[in-house]
Coordinates of C-alpha atoms in Angstrom, one line a residue:
X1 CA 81.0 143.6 269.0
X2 CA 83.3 146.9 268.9
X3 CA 81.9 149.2 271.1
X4 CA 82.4 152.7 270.1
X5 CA 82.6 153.9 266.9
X6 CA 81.5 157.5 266.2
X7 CA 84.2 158.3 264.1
X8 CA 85.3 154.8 262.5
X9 CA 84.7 153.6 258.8
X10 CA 84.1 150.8 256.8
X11 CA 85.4 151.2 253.1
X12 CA 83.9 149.6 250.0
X13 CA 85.4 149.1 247.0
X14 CA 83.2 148.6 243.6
X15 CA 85.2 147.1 240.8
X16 CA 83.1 148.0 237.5
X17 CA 83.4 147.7 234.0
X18 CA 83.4 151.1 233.3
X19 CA 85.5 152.7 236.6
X20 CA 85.7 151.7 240.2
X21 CA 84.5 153.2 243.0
X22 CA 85.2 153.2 246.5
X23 CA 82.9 154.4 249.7
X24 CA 83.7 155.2 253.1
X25 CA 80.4 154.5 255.5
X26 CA 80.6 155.9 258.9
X27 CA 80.4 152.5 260.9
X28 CA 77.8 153.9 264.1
X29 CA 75.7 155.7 261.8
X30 CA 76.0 154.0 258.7
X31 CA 75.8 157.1 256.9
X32 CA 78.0 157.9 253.6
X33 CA 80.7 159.7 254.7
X34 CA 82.5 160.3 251.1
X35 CA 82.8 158.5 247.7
X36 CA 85.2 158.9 244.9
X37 CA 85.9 157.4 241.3
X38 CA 88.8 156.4 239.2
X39 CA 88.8 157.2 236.1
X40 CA 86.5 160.4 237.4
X41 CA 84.9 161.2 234.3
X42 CA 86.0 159.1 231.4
X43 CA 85.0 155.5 231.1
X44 CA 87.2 152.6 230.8
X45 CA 86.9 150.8 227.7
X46 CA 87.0 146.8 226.8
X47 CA 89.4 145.4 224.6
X48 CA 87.7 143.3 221.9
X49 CA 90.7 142.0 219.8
X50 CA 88.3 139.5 217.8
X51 CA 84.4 140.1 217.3
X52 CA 82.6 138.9 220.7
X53 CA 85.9 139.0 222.2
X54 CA 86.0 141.4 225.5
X55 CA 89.1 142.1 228.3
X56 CA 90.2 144.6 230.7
X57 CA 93.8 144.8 232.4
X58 CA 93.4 143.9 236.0
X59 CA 96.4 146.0 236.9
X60 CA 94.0 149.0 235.9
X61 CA 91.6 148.0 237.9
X62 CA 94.5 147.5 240.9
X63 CA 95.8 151.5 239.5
X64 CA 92.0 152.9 239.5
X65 CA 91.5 151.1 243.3
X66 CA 94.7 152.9 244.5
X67 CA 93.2 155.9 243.0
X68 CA 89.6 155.9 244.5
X69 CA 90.8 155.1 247.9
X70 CA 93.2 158.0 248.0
X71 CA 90.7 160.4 247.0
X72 CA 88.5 159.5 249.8
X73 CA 91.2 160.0 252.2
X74 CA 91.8 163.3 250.7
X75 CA 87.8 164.3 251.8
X76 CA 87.8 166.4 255.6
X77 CA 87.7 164.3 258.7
X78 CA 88.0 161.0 255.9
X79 CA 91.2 159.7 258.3
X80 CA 92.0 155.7 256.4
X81 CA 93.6 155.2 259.4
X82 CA 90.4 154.6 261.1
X83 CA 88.4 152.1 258.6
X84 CA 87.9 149.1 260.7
X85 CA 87.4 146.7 257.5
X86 CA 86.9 146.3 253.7
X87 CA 84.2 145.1 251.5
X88 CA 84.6 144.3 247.7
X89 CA 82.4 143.9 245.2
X90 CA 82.8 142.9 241.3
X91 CA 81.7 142.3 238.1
X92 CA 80.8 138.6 237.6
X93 CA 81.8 135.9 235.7
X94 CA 85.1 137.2 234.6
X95 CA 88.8 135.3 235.1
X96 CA 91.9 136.6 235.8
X97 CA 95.0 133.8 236.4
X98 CA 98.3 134.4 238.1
X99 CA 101.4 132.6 238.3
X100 CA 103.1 131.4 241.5
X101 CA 104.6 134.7 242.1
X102 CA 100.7 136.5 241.7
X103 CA 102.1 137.9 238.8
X104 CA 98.7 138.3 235.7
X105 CA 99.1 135.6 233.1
X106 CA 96.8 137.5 230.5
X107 CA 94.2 140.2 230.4
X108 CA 91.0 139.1 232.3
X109 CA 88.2 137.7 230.4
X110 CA 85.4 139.7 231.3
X111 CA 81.8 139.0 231.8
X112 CA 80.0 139.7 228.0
X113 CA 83.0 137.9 226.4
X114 CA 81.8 135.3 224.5
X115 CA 84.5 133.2 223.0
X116 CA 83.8 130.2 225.4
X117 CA 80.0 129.2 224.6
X118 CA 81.9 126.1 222.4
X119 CA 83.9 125.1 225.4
X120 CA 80.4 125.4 227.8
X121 CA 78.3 123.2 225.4
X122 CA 81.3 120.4 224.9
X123 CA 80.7 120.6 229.2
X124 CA 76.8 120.2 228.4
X125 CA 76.9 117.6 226.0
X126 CA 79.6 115.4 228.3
X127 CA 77.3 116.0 231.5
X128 CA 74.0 116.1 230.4
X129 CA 71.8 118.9 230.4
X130 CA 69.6 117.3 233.3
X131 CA 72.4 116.9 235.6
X132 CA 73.4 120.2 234.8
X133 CA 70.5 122.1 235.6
X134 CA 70.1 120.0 238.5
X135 CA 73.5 120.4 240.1
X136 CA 74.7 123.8 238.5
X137 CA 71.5 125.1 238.6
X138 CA 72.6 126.2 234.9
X139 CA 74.5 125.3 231.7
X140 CA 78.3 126.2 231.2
X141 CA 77.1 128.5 229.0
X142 CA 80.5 131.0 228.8
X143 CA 80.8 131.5 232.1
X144 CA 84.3 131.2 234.3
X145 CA 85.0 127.6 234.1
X146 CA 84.7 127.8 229.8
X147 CA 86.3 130.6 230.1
X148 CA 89.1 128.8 231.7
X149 CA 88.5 126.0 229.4
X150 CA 89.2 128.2 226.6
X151 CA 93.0 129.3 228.4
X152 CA 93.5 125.6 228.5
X153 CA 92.9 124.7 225.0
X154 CA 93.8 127.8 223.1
X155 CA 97.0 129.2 225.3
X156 CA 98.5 126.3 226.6
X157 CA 101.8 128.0 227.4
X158 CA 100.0 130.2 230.3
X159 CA 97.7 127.5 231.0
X160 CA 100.3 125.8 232.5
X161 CA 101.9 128.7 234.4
X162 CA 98.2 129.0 236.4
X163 CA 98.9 129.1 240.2
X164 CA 95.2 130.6 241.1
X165 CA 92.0 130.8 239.3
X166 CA 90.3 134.1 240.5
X167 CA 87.3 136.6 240.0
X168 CA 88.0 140.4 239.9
X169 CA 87.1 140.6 243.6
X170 CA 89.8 138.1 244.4
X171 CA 92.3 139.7 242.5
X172 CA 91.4 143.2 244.2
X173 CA 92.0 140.9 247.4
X174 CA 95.0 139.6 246.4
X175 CA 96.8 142.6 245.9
X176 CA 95.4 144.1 249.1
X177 CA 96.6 141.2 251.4
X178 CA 98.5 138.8 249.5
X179 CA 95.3 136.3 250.1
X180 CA 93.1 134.5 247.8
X181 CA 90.0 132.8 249.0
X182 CA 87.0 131.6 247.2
X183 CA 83.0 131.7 248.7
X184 CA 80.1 129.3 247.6
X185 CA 78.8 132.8 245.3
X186 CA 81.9 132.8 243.5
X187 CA 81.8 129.1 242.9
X188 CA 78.2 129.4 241.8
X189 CA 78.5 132.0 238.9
X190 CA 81.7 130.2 237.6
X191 CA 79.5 127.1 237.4
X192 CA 82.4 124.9 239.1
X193 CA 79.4 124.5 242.6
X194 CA 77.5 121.2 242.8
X195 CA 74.4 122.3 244.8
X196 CA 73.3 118.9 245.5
X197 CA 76.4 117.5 247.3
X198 CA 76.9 121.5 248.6
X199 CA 81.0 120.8 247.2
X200 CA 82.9 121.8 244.5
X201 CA 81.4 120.1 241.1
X202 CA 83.4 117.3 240.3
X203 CA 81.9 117.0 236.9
X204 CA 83.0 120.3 235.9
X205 CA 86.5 119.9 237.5
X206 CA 87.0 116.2 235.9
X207 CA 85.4 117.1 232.5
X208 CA 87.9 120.5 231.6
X209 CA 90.8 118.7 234.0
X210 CA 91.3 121.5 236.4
X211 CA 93.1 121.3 239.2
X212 CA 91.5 122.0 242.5
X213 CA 94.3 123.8 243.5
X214 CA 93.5 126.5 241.5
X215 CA 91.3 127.8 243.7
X216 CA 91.2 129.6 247.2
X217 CA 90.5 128.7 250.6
X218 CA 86.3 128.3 250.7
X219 CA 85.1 131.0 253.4
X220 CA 81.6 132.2 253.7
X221 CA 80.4 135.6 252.0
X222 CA 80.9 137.1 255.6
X223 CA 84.0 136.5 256.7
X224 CA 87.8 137.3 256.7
X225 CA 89.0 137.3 253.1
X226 CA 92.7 138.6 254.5
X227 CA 94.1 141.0 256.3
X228 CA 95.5 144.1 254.6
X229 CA 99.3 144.1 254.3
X230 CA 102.0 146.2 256.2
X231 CA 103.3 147.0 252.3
X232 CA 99.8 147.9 251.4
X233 CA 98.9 149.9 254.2
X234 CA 102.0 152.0 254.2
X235 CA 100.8 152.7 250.4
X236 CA 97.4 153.2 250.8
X237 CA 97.6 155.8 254.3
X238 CA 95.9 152.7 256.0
X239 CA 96.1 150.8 258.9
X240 CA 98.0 147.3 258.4
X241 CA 95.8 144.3 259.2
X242 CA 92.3 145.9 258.5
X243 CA 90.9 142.6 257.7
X244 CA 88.9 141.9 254.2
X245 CA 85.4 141.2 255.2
X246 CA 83.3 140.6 252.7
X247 CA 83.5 139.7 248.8
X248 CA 80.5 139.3 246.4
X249 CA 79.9 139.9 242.7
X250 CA 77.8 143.0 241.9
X251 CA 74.1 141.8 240.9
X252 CA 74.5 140.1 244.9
X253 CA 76.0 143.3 245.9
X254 CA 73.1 145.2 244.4
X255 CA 70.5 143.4 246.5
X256 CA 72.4 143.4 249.5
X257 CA 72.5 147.1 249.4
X258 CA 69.1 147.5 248.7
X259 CA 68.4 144.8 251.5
X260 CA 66.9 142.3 249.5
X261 CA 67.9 139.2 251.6
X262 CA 64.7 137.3 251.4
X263 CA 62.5 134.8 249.3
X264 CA 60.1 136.9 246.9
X265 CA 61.8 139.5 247.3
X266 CA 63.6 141.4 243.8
X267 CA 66.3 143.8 243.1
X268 CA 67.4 145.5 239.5
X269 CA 70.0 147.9 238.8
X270 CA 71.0 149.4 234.8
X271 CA 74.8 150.2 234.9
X272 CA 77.1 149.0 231.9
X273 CA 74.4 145.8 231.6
X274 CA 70.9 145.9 233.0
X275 CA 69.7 142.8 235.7
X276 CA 66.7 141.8 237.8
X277 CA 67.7 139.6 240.3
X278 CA 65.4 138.1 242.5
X279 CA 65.4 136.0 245.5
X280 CA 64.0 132.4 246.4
X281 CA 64.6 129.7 249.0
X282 CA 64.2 126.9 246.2
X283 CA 66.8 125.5 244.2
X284 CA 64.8 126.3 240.8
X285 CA 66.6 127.2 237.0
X286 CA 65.3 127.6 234.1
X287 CA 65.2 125.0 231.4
X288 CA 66.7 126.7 228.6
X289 CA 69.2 128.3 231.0
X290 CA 68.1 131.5 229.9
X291 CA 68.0 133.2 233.5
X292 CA 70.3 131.8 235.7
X293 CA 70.6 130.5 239.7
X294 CA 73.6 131.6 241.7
X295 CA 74.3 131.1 245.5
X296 CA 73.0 134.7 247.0
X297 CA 75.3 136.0 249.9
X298 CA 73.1 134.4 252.6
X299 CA 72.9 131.3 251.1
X300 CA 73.5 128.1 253.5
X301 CA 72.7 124.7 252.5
X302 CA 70.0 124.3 254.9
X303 CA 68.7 127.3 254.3
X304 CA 69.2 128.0 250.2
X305 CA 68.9 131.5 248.7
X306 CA 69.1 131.5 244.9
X307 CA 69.5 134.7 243.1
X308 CA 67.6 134.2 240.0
X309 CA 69.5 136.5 237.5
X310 CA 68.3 138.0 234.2
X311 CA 71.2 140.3 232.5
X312 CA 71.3 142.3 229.2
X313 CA 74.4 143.2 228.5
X314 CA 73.2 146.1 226.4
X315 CA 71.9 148.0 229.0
X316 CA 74.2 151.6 230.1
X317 CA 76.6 150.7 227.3
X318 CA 74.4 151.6 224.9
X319 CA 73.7 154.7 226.4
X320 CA 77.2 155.5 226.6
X321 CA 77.7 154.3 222.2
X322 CA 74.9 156.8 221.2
X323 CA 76.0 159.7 223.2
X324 CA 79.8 159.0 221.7
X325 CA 78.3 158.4 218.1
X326 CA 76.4 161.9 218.2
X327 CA 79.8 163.4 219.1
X328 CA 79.5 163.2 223.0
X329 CA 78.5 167.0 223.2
X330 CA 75.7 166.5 225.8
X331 CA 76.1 164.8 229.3
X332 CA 73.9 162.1 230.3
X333 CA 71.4 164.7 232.3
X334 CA 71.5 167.0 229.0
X335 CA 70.6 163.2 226.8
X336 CA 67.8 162.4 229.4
X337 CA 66.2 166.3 229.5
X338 CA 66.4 166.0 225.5
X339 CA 64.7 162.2 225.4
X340 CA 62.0 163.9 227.9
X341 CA 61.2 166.2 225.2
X342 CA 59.9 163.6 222.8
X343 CA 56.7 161.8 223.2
X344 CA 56.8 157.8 224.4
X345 CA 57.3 155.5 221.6
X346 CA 60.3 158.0 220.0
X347 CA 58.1 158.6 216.7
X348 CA 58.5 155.3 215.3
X349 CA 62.0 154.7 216.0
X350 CA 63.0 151.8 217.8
X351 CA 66.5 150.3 219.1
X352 CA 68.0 147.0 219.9
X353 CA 70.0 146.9 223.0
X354 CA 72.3 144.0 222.4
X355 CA 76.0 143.7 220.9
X356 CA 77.9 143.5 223.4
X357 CA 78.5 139.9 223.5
X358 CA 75.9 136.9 223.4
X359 CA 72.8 137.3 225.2
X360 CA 72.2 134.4 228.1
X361 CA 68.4 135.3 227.9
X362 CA 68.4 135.1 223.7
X363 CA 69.8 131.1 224.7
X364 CA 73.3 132.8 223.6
X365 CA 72.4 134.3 220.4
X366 CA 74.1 137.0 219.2
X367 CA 71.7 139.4 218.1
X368 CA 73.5 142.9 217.7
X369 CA 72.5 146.5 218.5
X370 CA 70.8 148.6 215.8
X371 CA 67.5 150.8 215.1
X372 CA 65.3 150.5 213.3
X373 CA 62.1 152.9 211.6
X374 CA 64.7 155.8 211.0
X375 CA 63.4 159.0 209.2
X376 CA 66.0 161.0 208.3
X377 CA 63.5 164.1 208.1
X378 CA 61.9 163.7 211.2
X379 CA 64.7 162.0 214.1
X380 CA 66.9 163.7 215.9
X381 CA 69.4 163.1 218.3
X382 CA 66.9 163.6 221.1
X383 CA 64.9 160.8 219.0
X384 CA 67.8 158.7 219.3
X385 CA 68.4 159.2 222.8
X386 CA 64.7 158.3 223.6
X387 CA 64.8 155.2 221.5
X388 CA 67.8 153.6 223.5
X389 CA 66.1 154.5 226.9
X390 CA 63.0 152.7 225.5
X391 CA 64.9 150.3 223.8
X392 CA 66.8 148.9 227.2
X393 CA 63.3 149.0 229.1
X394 CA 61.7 146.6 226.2
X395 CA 64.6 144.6 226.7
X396 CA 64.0 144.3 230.4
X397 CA 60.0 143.4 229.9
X398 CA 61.6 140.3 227.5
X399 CA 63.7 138.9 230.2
X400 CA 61.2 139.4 232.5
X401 CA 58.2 137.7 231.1
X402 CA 60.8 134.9 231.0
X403 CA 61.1 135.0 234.6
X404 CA 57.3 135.4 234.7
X405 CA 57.2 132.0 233.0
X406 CA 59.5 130.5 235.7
X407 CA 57.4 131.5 238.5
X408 CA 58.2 135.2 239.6
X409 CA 54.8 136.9 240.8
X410 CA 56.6 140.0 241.8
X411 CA 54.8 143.2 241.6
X412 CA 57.5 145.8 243.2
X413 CA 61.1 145.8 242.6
X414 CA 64.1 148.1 244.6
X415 CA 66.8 149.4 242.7
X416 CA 69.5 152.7 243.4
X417 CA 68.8 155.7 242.3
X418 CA 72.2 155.6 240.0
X419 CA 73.0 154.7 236.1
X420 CA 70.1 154.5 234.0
X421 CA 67.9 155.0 236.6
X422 CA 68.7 158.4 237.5
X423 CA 66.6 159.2 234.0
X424 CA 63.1 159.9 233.9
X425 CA 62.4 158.9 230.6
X426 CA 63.9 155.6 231.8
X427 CA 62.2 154.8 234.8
X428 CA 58.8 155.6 233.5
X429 CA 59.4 153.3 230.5
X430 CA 60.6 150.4 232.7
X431 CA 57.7 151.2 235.0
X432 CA 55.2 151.0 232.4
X433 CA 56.4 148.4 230.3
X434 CA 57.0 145.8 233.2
X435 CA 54.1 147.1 235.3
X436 CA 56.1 147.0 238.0
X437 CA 56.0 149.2 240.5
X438 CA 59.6 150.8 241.5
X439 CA 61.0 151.8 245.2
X440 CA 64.3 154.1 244.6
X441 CA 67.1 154.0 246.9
X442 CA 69.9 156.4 248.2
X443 CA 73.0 154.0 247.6
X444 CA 75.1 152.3 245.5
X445 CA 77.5 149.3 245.3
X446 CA 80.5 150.3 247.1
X447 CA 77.9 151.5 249.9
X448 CA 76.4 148.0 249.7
X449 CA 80.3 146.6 249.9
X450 CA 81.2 148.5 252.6
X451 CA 77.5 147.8 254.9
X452 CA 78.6 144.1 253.5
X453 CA 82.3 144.5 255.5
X454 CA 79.8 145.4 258.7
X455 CA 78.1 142.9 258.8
X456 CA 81.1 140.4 258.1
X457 CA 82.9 142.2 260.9
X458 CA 80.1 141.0 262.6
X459 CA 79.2 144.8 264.0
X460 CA 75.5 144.4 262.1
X461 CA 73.3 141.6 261.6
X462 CA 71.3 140.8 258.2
X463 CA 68.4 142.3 260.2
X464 CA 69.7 145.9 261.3
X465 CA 71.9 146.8 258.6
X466 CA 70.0 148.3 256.5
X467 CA 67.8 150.2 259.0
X468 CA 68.4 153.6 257.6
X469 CA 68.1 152.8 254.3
X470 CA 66.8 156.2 252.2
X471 CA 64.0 155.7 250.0
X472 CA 64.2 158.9 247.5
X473 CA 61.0 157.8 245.4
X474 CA 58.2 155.2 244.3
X475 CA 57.4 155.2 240.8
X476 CA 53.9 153.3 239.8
X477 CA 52.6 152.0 236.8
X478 CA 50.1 154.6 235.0
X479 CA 47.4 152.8 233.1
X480 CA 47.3 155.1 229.8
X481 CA 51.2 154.9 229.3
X482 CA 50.9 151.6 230.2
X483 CA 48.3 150.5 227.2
X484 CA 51.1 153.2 225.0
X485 CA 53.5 151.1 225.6
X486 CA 52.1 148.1 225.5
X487 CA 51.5 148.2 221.6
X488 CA 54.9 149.5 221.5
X489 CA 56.7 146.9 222.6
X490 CA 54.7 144.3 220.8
X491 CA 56.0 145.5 218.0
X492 CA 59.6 145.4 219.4
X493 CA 59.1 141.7 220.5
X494 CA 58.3 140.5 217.3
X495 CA 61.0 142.3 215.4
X496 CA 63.5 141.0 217.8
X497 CA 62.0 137.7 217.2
X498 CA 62.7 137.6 213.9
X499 CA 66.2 138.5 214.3
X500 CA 66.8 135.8 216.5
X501 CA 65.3 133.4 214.1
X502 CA 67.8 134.9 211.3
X503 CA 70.4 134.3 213.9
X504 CA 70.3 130.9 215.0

């Protein structure tokens, strides 16, 4: 334990699809002590150079991390010299490769790319879906490992240039302190981790061919993930050898900020895609691999903690495509004041919050965005807005009746009062149309990251460190909406049915 520490920091970094963000946390107090963005107010965009095709550069992500931490250096009494260690947090699923100089192969393939589902069913067929499901906890699906499949068979000349196989966290690692290491989480949403024999799946890695070497050093969530470099530091205004404590994917990161830790208990967050991810101690999947199982950051093998994950990947991104297609005049608090205006159910116009890559919980069908019960004497843009806020909360009820159907018998959920949910409009819908009742918190992922470095740091336990958590609000269920709604989204379900029928 480090013994004083009034006016030390812990720094998180949150690399997002749409911009990154950083967070100093005042390590005695745990109190935000500043936050900045990079880009601040545009958002960064994915490159789809084929339909169902999506990248980012990793370098921007490196140029934006740069960015964000400078800025919070540049806030009064904010002195980098004094952070005693660094979280990161990511967007799942994606791969980035480097050569033996950890120089970028390619543009990473993000998370709602879907170019590899082929490559992940070849993997299902050669396995068998029991085993699968039983060791992986899921199917292939698209996730890192076809991903990398896809390298392999399709770009052969940088295939054979890979020196390390990484996540964006990694990466972000990497270029901070010339490290790459690899946790059981990370494992677990590529779909290389056999849960039964608690190694790296030797199915997966003898199926595609890849070379174990690809990978890092295997550390636990909490732990050092390197030490930042003398090169780095001199860069950055920070302190050389601030060590790299913690490393998680962002739907983990979410409920470790919002200190969901335990069996039963369920976190859900709306940013670029909307997730509820909730917690058991029982290695459970579902059968059609429609919500998947991951390692949560306290899992252990003799004492599991699944994160059951149900993601849209239609979620903020379509609020971000409407307000650009009505000419991006109004901000997101003008959109959600206009959408308030309008009664529930947006006058018979509904929308479709998909396109944006195949949907895990539509079994990989890819349904695409679109509205539908226009009147072009009656809708306005504050119609529209209201229909995509709706639109994402229907979405949400679908996945979770699936999770329903698997077991879940939650009846509250936590999520940060950030993204989608700092909408009214939106919250009441999800509310109503889950019947859940929601518990609003003050933070945010690069809080969570940094609180994550803490406790990897070993300064806080799983138990204290998130004592002063700030509740800002408890939205419940209201039984006349509720029945509204209701009819509303039945209606929704079994258009979205149908499309899915037209689809397969």
């Amino acid at each position: 334990m480090i013994a004083k520490r009034n006016n030390r920091f812990l720094l998180g970094i949150d690399i997002g699809t749409s911009a990154v963000k950083a967070a100093l946390v005042n390590t005695a107090t745990r109190a935000i002590v500043a936050t900045a963005s990079s880009p601040d107010t545009a958002e960064r965009g994915i490159k789809s150079l084929q339909p169902g095709w999506a990248e980012q550069d990793p370098e921007q992500w490196w140029t934006d991390v740069k960015a964000a931490i400078r800025k919070l250096g540049e806030w009064p009494g904010c002195d980098l010299q004094a952070v005693d260690a660094i979280g990161i947090t990511y967007q799942m699923h994606g791969l980035v490769v480097s050569d033996t100089e950890n120089k970028v192969l390619r543009d990473a393939i993000i998370w709602c790319d879907s170019r590899a589902i082929s490559e992940g069913e070849r993997a299902l067929q050669a396995i068998g879906e029991d085993k699968c499901l039983h060791h992986l906890l899921n199917y292939p699906g698209n996730f890192t490992a076809a991903k990398l499949a896809w390298v392999k068979e399709q770009e052969p000349a940088i295939y054979k240039k890979i020196h390390k196989v990484m996540l964006p966290g990694d990466y972000i690692a990497l270029r901070l302190s010339n490290t790459v290491t690899s946790t059981v989480s990370m494992f677990s949403e590529g779909t290389f981790w056999d849960f039964r024999s608690h190694t790296v799946s030797e199915d997966m890695l003898n199926f595609f061919g890849f070379d174990p070497l690809f990978f890092g050093e295997l550390q636990p969530v909490f732990s050092v993930h390197g030490r930042l470099s003398a090169a780095m530091a001199s860069e950055l205004g920070m302190k050389a050898g601030t060590p790299i404590t913690y490393k998680a994917g962002d739907q983990l990161n979410n409920a470790l900020s919002l200190n969901v830790l335990k069996p039963g208990e369920i976190a859900t967050t709306a940013g670029t895609s909307g997730v509820i991810y909730a917690v058991t101690d029982q290695l459970v999947y579902d059968p059609q691999s429609r919500i998947n199982s991951f390692a949560h950051v306290n899992h252990l093998p003799e004492q599991p903690r699944i994160g059951l994950l149900l993601c849209i990947n239609g979620a903020g991104i379509s609020n971000r495509w409407i307000r650009d297609c009505t000419g991006g005049v109004h901000s997101y608090t003008q959109m959600n004041e206009m959408a308030g205006g309008i009664a529930p159910g947006a006058s018979g116009l509904r929308y479709y919050p998909f396109g944006n890559g195949a949907e895990r919980m539509l079994e990989h069908t890819a349904v695409q965005a679109g509205f539908s019960g226009i009147d072009l004497n009656l809708h306005t843009p504050a119609h529209l807005y209201r229909a995509v806020q709706e639109g994402i909360a229907f979405a949400f009820r679908y996945g979770l009746d699936i999770m329903r159907e698997n077991g879940l018998q939650a009846t509250v959920v936590k999520a940060g009062k950030a993204n989608l949910f700092l909408s009214e409009v939106f919250a009441r819908a999800f509310v109503n149309v889950t019947g859940l009742t929601l518990e609003l918190y003050h933070t945010d992922a690069s809080v969570g990251a940094a609180v994550g470095a803490g406790i990897g740091l070993g300064i806080y336990t799983e138990a204290n460190a998130f004592e002063n958590l700030e509740q800002v609000a408890v939205i419940t269920p209201d039984e006349p909406t509720r029945e509204v709604y209701e009819s509303i989204y039945q209606e929704w379900r079994i258009q979205l049915e149908q499309q899915i029928h037209q689809n397969k």
